[in-house]
Short mmCIF file of C-alpha atoms and ligand atoms in Angstrom, two decimals:
data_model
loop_
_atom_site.label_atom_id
_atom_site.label_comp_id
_atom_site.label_asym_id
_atom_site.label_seq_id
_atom_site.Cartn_x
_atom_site.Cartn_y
_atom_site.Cartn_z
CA UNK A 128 9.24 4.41 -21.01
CA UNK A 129 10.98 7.73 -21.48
CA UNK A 130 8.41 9.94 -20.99
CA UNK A 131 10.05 12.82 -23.36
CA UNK A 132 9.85 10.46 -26.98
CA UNK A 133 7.80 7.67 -25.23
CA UNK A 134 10.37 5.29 -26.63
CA UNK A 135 11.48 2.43 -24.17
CA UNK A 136 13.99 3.84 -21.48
CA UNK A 137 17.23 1.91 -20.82
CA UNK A 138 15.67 -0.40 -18.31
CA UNK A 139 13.17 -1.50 -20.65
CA UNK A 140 15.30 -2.19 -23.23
CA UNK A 141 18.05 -4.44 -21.23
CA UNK A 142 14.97 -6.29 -20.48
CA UNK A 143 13.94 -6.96 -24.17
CA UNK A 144 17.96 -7.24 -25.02
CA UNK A 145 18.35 -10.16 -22.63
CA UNK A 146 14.77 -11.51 -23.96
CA UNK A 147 15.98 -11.28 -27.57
CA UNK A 148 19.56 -12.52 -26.96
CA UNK A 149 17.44 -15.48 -25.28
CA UNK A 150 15.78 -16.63 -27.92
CA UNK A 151 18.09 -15.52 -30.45
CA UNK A 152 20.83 -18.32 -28.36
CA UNK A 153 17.79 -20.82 -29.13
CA UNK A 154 17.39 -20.29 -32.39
CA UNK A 155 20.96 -19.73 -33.62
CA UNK A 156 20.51 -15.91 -34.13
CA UNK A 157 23.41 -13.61 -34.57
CA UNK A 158 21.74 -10.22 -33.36
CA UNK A 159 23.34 -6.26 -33.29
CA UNK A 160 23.20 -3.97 -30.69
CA UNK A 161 23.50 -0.58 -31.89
CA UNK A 162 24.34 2.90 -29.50
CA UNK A 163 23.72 6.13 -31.13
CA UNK A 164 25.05 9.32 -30.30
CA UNK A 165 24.69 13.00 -31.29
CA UNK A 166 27.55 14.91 -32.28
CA UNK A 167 27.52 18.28 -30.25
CA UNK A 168 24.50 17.97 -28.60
CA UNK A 169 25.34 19.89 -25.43
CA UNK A 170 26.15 22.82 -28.33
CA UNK A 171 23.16 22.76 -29.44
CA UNK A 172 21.26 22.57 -26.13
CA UNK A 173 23.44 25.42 -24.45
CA UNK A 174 22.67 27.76 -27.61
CA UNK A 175 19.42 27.43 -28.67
CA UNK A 176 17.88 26.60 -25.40
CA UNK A 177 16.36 23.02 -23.61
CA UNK A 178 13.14 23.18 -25.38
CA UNK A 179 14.89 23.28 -28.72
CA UNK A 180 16.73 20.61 -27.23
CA UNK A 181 14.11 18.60 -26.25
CA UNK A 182 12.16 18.89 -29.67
CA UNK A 183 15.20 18.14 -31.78
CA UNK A 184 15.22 14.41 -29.56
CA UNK A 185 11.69 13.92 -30.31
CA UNK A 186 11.98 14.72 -34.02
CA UNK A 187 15.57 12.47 -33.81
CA UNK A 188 13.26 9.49 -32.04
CA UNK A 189 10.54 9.96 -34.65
CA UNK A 190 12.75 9.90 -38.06
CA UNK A 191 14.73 6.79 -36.58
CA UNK A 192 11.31 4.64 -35.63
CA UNK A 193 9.90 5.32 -39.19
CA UNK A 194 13.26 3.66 -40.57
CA UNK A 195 12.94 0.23 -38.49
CA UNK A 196 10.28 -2.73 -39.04
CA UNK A 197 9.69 -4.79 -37.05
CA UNK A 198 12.17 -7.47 -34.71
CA UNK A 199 14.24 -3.85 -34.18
CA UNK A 200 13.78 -2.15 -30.79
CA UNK A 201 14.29 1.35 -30.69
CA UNK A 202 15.00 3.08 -27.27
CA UNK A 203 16.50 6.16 -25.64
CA UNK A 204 18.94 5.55 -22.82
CA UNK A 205 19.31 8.90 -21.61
CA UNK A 206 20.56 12.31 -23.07
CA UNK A 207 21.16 11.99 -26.06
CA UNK A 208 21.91 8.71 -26.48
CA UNK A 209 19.56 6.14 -28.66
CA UNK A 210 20.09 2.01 -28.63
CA UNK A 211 19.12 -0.11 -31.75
CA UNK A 212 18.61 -3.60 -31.08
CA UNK A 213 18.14 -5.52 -34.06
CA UNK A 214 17.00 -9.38 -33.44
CA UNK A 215 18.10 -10.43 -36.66
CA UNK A 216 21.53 -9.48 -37.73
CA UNK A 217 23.70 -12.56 -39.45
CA UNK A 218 26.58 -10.71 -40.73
CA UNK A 219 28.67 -7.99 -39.45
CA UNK A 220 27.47 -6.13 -43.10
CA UNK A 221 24.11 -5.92 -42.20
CA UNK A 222 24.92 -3.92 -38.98
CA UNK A 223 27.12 -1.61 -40.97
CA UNK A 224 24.46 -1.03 -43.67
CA UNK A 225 21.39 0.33 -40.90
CA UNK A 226 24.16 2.41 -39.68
CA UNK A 227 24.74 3.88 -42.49
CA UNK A 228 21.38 4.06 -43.28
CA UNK A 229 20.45 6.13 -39.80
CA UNK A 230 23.45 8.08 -40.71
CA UNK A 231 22.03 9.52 -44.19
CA UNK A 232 18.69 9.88 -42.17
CA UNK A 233 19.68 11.82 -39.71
CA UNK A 234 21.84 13.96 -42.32
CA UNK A 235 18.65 15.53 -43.59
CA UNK A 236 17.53 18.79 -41.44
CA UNK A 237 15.35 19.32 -39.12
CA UNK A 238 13.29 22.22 -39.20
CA UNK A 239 11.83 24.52 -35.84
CA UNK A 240 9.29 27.31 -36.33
CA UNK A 241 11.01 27.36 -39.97
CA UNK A 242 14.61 27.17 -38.82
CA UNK A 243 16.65 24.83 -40.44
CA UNK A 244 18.97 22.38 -38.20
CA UNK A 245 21.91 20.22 -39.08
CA UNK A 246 23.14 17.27 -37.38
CA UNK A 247 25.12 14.48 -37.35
CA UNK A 248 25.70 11.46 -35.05
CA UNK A 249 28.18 8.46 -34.15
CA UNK A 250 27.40 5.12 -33.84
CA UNK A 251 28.99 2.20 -32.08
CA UNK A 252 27.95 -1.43 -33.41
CA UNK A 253 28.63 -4.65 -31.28
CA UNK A 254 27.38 -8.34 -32.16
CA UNK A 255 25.99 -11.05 -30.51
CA UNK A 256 27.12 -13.58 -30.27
CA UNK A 257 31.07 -12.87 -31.43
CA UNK A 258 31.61 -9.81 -29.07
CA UNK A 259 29.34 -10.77 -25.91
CA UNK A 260 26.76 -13.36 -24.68
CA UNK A 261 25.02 -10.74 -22.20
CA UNK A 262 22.99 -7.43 -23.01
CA UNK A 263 24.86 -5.41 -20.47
CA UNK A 264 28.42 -6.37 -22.47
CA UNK A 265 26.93 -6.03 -25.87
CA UNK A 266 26.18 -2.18 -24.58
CA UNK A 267 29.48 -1.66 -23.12
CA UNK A 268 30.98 -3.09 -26.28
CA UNK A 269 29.43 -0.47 -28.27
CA UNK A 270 29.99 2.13 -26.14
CA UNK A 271 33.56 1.26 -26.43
CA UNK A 272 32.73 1.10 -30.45
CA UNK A 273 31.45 4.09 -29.78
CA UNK A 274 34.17 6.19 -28.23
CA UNK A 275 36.49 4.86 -31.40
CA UNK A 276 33.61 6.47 -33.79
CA UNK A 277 34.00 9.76 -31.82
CA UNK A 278 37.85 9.74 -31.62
CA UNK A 279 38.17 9.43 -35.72
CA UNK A 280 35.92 12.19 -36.37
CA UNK A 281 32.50 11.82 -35.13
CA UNK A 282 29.78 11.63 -37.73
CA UNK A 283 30.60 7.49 -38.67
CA UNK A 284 30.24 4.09 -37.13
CA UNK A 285 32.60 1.97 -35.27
CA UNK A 286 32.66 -1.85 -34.66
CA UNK A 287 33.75 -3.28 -31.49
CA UNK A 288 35.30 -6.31 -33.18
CA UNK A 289 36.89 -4.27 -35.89
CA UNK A 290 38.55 -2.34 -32.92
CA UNK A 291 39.93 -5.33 -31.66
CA UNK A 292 41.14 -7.37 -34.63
CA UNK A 293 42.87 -3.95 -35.60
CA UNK A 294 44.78 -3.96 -32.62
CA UNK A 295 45.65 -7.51 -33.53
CA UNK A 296 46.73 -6.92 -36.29
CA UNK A 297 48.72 -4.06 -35.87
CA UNK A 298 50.51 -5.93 -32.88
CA UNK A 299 51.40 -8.93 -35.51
CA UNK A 300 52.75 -6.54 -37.76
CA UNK A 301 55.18 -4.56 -35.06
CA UNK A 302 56.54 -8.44 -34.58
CA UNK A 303 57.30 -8.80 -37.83
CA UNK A 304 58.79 -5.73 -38.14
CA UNK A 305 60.83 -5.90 -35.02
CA UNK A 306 62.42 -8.90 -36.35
CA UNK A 307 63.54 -6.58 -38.84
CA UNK A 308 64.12 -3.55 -37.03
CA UNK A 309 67.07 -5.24 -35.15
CA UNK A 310 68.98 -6.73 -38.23
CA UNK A 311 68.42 -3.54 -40.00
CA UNK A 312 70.19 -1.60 -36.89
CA UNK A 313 66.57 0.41 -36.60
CA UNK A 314 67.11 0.48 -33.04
CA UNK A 315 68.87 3.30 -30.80
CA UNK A 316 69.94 4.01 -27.04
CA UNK A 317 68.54 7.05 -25.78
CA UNK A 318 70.52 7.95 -22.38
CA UNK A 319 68.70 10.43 -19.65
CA UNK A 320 70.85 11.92 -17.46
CA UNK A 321 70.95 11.04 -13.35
CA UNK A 322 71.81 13.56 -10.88
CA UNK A 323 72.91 13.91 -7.64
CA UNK A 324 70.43 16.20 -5.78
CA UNK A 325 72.95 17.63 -3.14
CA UNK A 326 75.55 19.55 -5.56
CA UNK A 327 73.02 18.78 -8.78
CA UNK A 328 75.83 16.99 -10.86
CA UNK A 329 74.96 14.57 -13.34
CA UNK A 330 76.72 11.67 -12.22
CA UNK A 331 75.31 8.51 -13.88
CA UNK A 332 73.21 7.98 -17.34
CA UNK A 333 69.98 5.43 -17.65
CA UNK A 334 70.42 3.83 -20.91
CA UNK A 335 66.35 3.82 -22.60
CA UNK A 336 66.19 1.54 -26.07
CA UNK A 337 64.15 3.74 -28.99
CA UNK A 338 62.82 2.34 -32.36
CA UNK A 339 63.73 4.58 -35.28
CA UNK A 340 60.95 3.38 -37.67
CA UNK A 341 61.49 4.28 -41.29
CA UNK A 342 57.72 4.94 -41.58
CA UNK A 343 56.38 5.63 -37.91
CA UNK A 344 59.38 7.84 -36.28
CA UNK A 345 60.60 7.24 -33.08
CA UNK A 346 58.85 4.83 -31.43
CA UNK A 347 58.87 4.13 -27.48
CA UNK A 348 59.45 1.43 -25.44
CA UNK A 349 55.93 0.75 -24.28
CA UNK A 350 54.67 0.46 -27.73
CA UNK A 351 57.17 -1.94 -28.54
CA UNK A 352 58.64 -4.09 -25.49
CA UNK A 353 55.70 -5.67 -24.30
CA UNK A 354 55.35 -7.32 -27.96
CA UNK A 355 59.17 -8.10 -27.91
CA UNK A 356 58.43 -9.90 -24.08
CA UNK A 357 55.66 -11.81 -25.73
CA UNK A 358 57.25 -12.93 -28.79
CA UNK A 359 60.44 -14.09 -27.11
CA UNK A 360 62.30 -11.08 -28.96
CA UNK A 361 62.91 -9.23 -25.97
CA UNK A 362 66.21 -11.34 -24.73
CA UNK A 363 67.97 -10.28 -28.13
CA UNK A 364 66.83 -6.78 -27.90
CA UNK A 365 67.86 -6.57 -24.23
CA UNK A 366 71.35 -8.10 -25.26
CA UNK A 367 71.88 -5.81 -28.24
CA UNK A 368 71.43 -2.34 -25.41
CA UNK A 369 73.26 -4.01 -23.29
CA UNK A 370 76.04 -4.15 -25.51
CA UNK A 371 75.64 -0.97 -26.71
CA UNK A 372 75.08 0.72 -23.51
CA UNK A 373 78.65 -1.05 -22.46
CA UNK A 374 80.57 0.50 -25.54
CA UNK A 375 79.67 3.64 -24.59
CA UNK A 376 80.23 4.04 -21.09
CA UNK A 377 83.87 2.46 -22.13
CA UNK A 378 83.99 5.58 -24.47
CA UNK A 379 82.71 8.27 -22.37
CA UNK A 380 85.16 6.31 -19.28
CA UNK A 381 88.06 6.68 -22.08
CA UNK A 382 86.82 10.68 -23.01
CA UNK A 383 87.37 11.29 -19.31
CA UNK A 384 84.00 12.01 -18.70
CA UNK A 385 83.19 11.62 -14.80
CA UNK A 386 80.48 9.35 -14.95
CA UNK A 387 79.94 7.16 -11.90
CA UNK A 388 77.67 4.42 -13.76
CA UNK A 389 75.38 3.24 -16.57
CA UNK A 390 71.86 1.94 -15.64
CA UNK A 391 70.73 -0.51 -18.00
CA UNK A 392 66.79 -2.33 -17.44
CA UNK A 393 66.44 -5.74 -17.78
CA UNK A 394 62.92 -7.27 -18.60
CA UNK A 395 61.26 -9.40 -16.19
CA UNK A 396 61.14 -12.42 -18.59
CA UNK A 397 64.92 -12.61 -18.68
CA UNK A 398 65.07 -12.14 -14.93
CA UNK A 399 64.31 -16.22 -14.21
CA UNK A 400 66.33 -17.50 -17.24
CA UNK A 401 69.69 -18.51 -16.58
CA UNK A 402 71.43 -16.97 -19.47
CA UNK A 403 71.12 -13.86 -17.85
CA UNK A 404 74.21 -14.55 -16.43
CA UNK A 405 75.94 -16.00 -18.92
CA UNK A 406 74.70 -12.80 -21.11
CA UNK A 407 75.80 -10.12 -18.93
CA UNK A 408 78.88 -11.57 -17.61
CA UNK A 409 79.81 -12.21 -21.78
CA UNK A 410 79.08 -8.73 -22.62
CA UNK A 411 81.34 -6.89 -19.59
CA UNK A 412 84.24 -9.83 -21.41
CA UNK A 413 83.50 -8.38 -24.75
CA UNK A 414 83.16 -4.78 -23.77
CA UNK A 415 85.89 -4.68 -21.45
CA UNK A 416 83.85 -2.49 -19.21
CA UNK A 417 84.82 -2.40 -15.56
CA UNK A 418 81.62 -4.04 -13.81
CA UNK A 419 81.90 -1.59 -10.97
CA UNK A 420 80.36 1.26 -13.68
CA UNK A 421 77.14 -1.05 -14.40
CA UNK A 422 74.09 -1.17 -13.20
CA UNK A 423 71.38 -3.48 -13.88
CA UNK A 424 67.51 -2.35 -13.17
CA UNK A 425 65.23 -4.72 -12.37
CA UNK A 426 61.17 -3.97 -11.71
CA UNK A 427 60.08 -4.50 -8.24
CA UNK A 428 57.14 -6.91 -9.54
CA UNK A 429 59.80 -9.09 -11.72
CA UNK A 430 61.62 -9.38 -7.96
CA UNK A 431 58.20 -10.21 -6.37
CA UNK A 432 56.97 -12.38 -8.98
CA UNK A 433 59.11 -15.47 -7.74
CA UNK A 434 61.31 -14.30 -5.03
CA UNK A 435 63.23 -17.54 -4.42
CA UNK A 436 64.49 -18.04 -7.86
CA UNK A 437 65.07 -13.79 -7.67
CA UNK A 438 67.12 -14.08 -4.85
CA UNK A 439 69.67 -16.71 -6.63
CA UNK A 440 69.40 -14.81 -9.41
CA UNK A 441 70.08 -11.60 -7.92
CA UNK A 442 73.10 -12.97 -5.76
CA UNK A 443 74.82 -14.41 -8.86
CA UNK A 444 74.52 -11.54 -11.14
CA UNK A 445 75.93 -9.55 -7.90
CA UNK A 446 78.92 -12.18 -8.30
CA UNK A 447 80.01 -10.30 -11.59
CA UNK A 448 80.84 -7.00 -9.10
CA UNK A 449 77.97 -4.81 -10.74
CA UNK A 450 75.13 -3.22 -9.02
CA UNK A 451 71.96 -3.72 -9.04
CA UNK A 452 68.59 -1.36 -8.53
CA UNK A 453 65.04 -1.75 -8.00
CA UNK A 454 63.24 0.06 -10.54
CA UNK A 455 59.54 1.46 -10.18
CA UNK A 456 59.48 0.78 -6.39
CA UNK A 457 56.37 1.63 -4.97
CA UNK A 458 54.18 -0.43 -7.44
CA UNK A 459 55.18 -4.08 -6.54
CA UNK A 460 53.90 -5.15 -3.50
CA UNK A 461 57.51 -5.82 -2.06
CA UNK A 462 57.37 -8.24 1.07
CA UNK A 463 59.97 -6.02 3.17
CA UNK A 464 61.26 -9.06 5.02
CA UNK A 465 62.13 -10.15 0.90
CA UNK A 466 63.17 -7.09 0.46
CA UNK A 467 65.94 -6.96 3.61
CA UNK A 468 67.61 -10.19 2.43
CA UNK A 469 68.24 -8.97 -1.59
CA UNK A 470 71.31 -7.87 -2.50
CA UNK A 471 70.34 -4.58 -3.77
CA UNK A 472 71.86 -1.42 -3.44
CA UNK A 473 69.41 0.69 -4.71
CA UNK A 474 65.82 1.57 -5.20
CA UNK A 475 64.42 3.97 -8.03
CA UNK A 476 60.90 5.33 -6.63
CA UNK A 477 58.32 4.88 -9.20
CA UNK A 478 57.80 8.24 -10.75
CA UNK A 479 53.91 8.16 -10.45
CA UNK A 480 54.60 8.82 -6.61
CA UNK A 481 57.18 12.07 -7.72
CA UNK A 482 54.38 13.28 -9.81
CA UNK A 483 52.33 14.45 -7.18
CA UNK A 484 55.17 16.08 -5.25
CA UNK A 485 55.02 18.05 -3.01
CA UNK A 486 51.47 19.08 -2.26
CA UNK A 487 49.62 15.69 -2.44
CA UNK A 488 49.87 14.66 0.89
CA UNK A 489 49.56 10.82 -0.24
CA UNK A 490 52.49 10.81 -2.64
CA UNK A 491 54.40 12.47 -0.10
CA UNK A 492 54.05 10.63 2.36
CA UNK A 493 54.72 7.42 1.10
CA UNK A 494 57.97 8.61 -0.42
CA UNK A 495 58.85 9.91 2.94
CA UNK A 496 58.60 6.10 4.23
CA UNK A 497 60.20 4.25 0.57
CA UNK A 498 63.46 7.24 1.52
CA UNK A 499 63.14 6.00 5.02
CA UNK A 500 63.05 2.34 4.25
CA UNK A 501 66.02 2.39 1.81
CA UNK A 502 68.25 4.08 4.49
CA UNK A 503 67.80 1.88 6.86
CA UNK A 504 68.59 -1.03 4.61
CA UNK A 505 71.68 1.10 3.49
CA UNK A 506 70.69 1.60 0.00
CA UNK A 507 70.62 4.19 -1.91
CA UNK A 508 67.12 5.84 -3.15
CA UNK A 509 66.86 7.24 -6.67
CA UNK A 510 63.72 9.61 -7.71
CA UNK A 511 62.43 9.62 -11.19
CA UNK A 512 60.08 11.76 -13.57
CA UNK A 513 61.12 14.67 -11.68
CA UNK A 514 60.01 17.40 -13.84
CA UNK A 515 59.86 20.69 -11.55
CA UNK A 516 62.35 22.41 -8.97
CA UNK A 517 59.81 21.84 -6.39
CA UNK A 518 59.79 18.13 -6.63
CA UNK A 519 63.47 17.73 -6.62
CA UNK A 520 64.17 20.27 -3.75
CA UNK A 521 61.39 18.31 -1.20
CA UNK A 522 62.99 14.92 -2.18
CA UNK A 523 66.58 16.60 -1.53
CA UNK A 524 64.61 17.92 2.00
CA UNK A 525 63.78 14.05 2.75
CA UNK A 526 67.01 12.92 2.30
CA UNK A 527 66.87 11.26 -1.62
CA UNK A 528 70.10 10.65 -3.45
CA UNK A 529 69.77 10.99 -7.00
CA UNK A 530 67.06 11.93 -9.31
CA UNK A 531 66.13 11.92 -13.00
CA UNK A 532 63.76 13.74 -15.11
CA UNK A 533 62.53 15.98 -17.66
CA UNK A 534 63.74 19.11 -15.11
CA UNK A 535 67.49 17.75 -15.57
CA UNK A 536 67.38 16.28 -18.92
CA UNK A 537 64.97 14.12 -21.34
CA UNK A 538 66.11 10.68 -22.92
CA UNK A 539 68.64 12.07 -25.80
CA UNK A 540 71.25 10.30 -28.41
CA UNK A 541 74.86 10.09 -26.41
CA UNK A 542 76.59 12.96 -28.66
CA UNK A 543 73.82 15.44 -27.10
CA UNK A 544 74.82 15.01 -23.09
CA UNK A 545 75.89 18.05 -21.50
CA UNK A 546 77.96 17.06 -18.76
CA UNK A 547 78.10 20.42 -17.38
CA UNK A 548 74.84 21.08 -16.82
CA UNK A 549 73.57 21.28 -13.43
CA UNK A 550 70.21 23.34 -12.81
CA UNK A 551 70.28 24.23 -9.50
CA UNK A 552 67.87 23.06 -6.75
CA UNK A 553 68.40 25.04 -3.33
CA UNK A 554 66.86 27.98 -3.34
P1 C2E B 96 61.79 3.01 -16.71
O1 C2E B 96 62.99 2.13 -16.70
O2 C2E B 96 61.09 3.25 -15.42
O3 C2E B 96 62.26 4.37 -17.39
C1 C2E B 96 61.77 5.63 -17.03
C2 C2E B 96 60.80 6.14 -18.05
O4 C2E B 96 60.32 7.41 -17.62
C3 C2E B 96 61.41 6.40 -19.44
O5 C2E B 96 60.40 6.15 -20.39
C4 C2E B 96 61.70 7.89 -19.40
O6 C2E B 96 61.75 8.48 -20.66
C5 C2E B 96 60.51 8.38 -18.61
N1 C2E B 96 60.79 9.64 -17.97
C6 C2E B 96 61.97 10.09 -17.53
N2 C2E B 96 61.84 11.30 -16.94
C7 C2E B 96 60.54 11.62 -17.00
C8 C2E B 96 59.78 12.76 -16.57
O7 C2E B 96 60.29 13.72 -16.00
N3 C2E B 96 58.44 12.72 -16.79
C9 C2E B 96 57.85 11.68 -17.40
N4 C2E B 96 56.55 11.73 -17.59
N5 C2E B 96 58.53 10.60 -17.84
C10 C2E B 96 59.87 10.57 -17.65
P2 C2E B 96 60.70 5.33 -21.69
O8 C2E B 96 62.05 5.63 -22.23
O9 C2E B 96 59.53 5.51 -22.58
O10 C2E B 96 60.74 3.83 -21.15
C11 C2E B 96 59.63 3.24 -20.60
C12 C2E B 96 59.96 1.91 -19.97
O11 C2E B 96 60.35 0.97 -20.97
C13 C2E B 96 61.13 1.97 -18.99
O12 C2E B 96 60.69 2.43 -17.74
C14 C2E B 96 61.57 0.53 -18.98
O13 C2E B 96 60.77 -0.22 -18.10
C15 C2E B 96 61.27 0.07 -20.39
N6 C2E B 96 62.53 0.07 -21.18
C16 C2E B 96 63.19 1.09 -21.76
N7 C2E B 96 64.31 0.66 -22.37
C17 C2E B 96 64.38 -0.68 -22.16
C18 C2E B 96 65.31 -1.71 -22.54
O14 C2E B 96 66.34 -1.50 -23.18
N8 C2E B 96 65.02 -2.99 -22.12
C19 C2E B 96 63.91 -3.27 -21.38
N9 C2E B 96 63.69 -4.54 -21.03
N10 C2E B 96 63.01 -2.34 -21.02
C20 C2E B 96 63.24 -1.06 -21.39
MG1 MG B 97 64.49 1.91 -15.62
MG1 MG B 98 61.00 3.34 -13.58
#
C-alpha cells in the first residue's frame, strides 16, 4: 500500500488488474482502466510547500474513494498519479461518464487551515478487451490517452481508442482528398537550392512536392506521401513532379540560368516496378530535357531493400544518361560490397548526421568515414539540413562537395530563387 493515502500502490494494483482482467476474460467482461492526473501539481507543491502537497493527495484519494462502489479499485501509482480500475465497464460510455463524474468531483475546492484550493485533473481511459488483453498495456494505453488529454488542454478525458480511430480516420480522409488534390492542380514543387561548398555557388536545385490545401495550408511531404505510397497514389504523384520538375529546368536551361542539375526523389515503391523506366524515359521525350541535367534520388533503404532487382533497376535507368544519388545515406544499412557495384554517382548524407556538426564527436565522425567512402568509390558526397556556417565550413574541411539547407536557402516556389546568392563559408 502507499503508505501516504493507504490506497493500493502500483504493484498492488497490476496484481488485482491482471486478477480482474482474468476473470473478467471468463466471464465475458469488458472492463476500464482509468489513469488520473493532476493538472499543475508540481505548481502547487513548489509554492505552497510538500506538506500542502501531501494533504491535497490525501484529500484527492479520499473524495475519489467516496465516489466508487464496489468492483472499482482505486490506487495511487506514484506522484500524483491515481488508477481506476473498474471490473465492470460494457461500453466505452460508461468509462466516459465516471470520468466525467471524477472530473466535477474534483472541481469542487479543497480547503487547508481555511484556504480555499482549486484543481483540476486529466484523465486517460483505455478498455479491455478492445485496446489490450494485459494490465501492463491497458496502463500504457491510458497513459498514452493520457498525454492526448494533456496536449488539448488538460482538465478532460481522453480515450485510447478514440485516439486511434481518429488517426484513421483522418488518414482515410487525406486519401480521398489526395485523389482530389491532384486533378484539382492542389499540388506544387517547392525547389531548395544546392551549393557547391568550395566557391558557395548554387549550382543545382532539389525539386520537394507541397500540398496547397484549400482548408489546411501547405501541407508537407511526410504528412502526405506515406498515405500516397500506401494507397498506390504515389506513382501518379511522383510522375506529375517529375514532369513538372522537367519543364522547369528546360525553362530556367532556356533563361540561361547556370544550373548544373535538377534532383528529383523517387519513392521506394516505384523503385521495383518496371514502369519506372518507361515513366522517366517518357517524361525526358515529352519534356525535351537533356538527361545529363537530371537527377534521380533514391533512399538508401529502397536500394537495400532488394538489392538484386535495385541493381537492374539502377543500371537501366542509368541507360537513359541521367544520374543517380543516394539519398539519406547513413540510415540504410548499405552492404558496402552492394554499394561498390551500383552505378551511383552520388551520395546525399542523411541530415540527422549534419545536425550534430561539428561538436558531436559521433556525427562527426561518421561523416568523416561516409566523405571518405564516397571518394574512394569516386562519387560525389552531398550534405543536407545544413543550417549554420559552422556545419558547412567542417564538411568543406573534410572534403564534401555540395550541400543544402536552411543556411543557403529553404524549399521555395521557382519564381523566388536567387541565383546570386552565395553566403560565404571560409572564414
Ligand atoms: P529528402 O529528399 O531527404 O528532402 C530533404 C528534406 O529536408 C526536405 O523536407 C527539406 O525541406 C528538408 N530540409 C532541407 N534543409 C533543411 C534544413 O536545413 N533543416 C531541416 N531541418 N530540414 C531541411 P521535405 O520537403 O519536408 O521532404 C521530406 C521528404 O519527403 C523528402 O526527404 C523526400 O523523401 C520526400 N519527398 C519530398 N518530395 C517528394 C516527391 O516529390 N516524391 C517523393 N516520392 N518523395 C518526396
Ligand atoms: Mg531527397
Ligand atoms: Mg534526404
Amino acid at each position: 500500500h502507499d503508505p501516504l493515502t493507504g490506497l493500493p500502490n502500483r504493484l498492488l494494483f497490476t496484481d488485482r488488474a491482471e486478477q480482474a482482467l482474468a476473470s473478467a476474460q471468463v466471464h465475458k467482461r469488458g472492463c476500464a482502466l482509468l489513469l488520473l492526473d493532476l493538472d499543475h501539481f508540481k505548481i502547487i507543491n513548489d509554492s505552497l510547500g510538500h506538506n500542502v502537497g501531501d494533504q491535497l493527495l490525501k484529500q484527492v484519494s479520499e473524495r475519489l474513494a467516496g465516489l466508487f462502489g464496489p468492483g472499482v479499485t482505486l490506487a495511487r501509482l506514484g506522484g500524483d498519479e491515481f488508477a481506476v480500475l473498474v471490473e465492470s465497464c460494457p461500453q466505452v460510455v460508461q468509462a466516459a461518464a465516471l470520468a466525467q463524474r471524477i472530473l466535477d468531483a474534483l472541481r469542487e475546492p479543497f480547503i487547508f487551515d481555511g484556504h480555499q484550493l482549486f484543481i483540476s485533473a486529466s484523465i486517460g481511459i483505455s478498455l479491455f478487451p478492445s485496446d489490450a488483453l494485459s494490465a501492463e498495456q491497458l496502463l500504457r494505453n491510458a497513459d498514452s490517452a493520457l498525454f492526448k488529454a494533456k496536449s488539448v488542454g488538460r482538465e478532460g478525458y481522453a480515450l485510447y481508442t478514440e485516439e486511434l480511430t481518429a488517426h484513421a480516420q483522418n488518414r482515410v480522409e487525406i486519401a480521398s482528398e489526395l485523389r482530389r488534390a491532384l486533378e484539382q492542380q492542389e499540388l506544387r514543387v517547392y525547389y531548395q537550392p544546392v551549393h557547391d561548398l568550395h566557391n558557395s555557388r548554387l549550382i543545382g536545385v532539389e525539386a520537394l512536392v507541397r500540398w496547397q490545401h484549400p482548408e489546411r495550408g501547405l501541407v508537407p511531404p511526410v504528412e502526405f506521401i506515406p498515405i500516397a505510397e500506401r494507397t498506390g497514389l504515389i506513382a501518379d504523384i511522383d510522375a506529375w513532379v517529375m514532369d513538372q520538375a522537367c519543364r522547369q529546368m528546360c525553362q530556367w536551361l532556356a533563361d540561361g540560368v547556370q544550373l548544373s542539375f535538377i534532383a528529383i526523389n523517387v519513392s521506394s515503391r516505384l523503385f521495383a516496378r518496371r514502369e519506372l523506366y518507361e515513366q522517366v524515359a517518357q517524361v525526358l521525350h515529352t519534356t525535351g530535357l537533356d538527361p545529363a541535367f537530371l537527377e534521380l534520388e533514391v533512399t538508401e533503404s529502397a536500394v537495400m531493400e532488394d538489392p538484386e532487382v535495385a541493381l537492374e533497376q539502377l543500371h537501366r535507368l542509368r541507360e537513359l544518361g541521367l544520374r543517380l544519388a543516394i539519398d539519406d545515406f547513413g540510415t540504410g544499412y548499405s552492404s558496402l560490397l552492394r554499394l561498390k557495384r551500383l552505378p551511383v554517382q552520388k551520395l546525399k548524407i542523411d541530415q540527422g548526421f549534419v545536425a550534430g556538426l561539428p561538436w558531436d564527436e559521433d556525427d562527426a565522425a561518421i561523416v568523416r568515414v561516409v566523405i571518405a567512402l564516397a571518394k574512394s568509390m569516386g562519387m560525389q558526397v552531398h550534405a543536407e539540413g545544413i543550417e549554420q556556417v559552422e556545419q558547412a565550413r567542417f564538411l568543406l574541411e573534410q572534403g564534401c562537395d555540395m550541400g543544402q539547407g536552411y543556411w543557403f536557402g529553404r524549399p521555395m516556389p521557382a519564381q523566388d530563387i536567387d541565383w546570386h546568392r552565395a553566403p560565404p563559408i571560409q572564414t
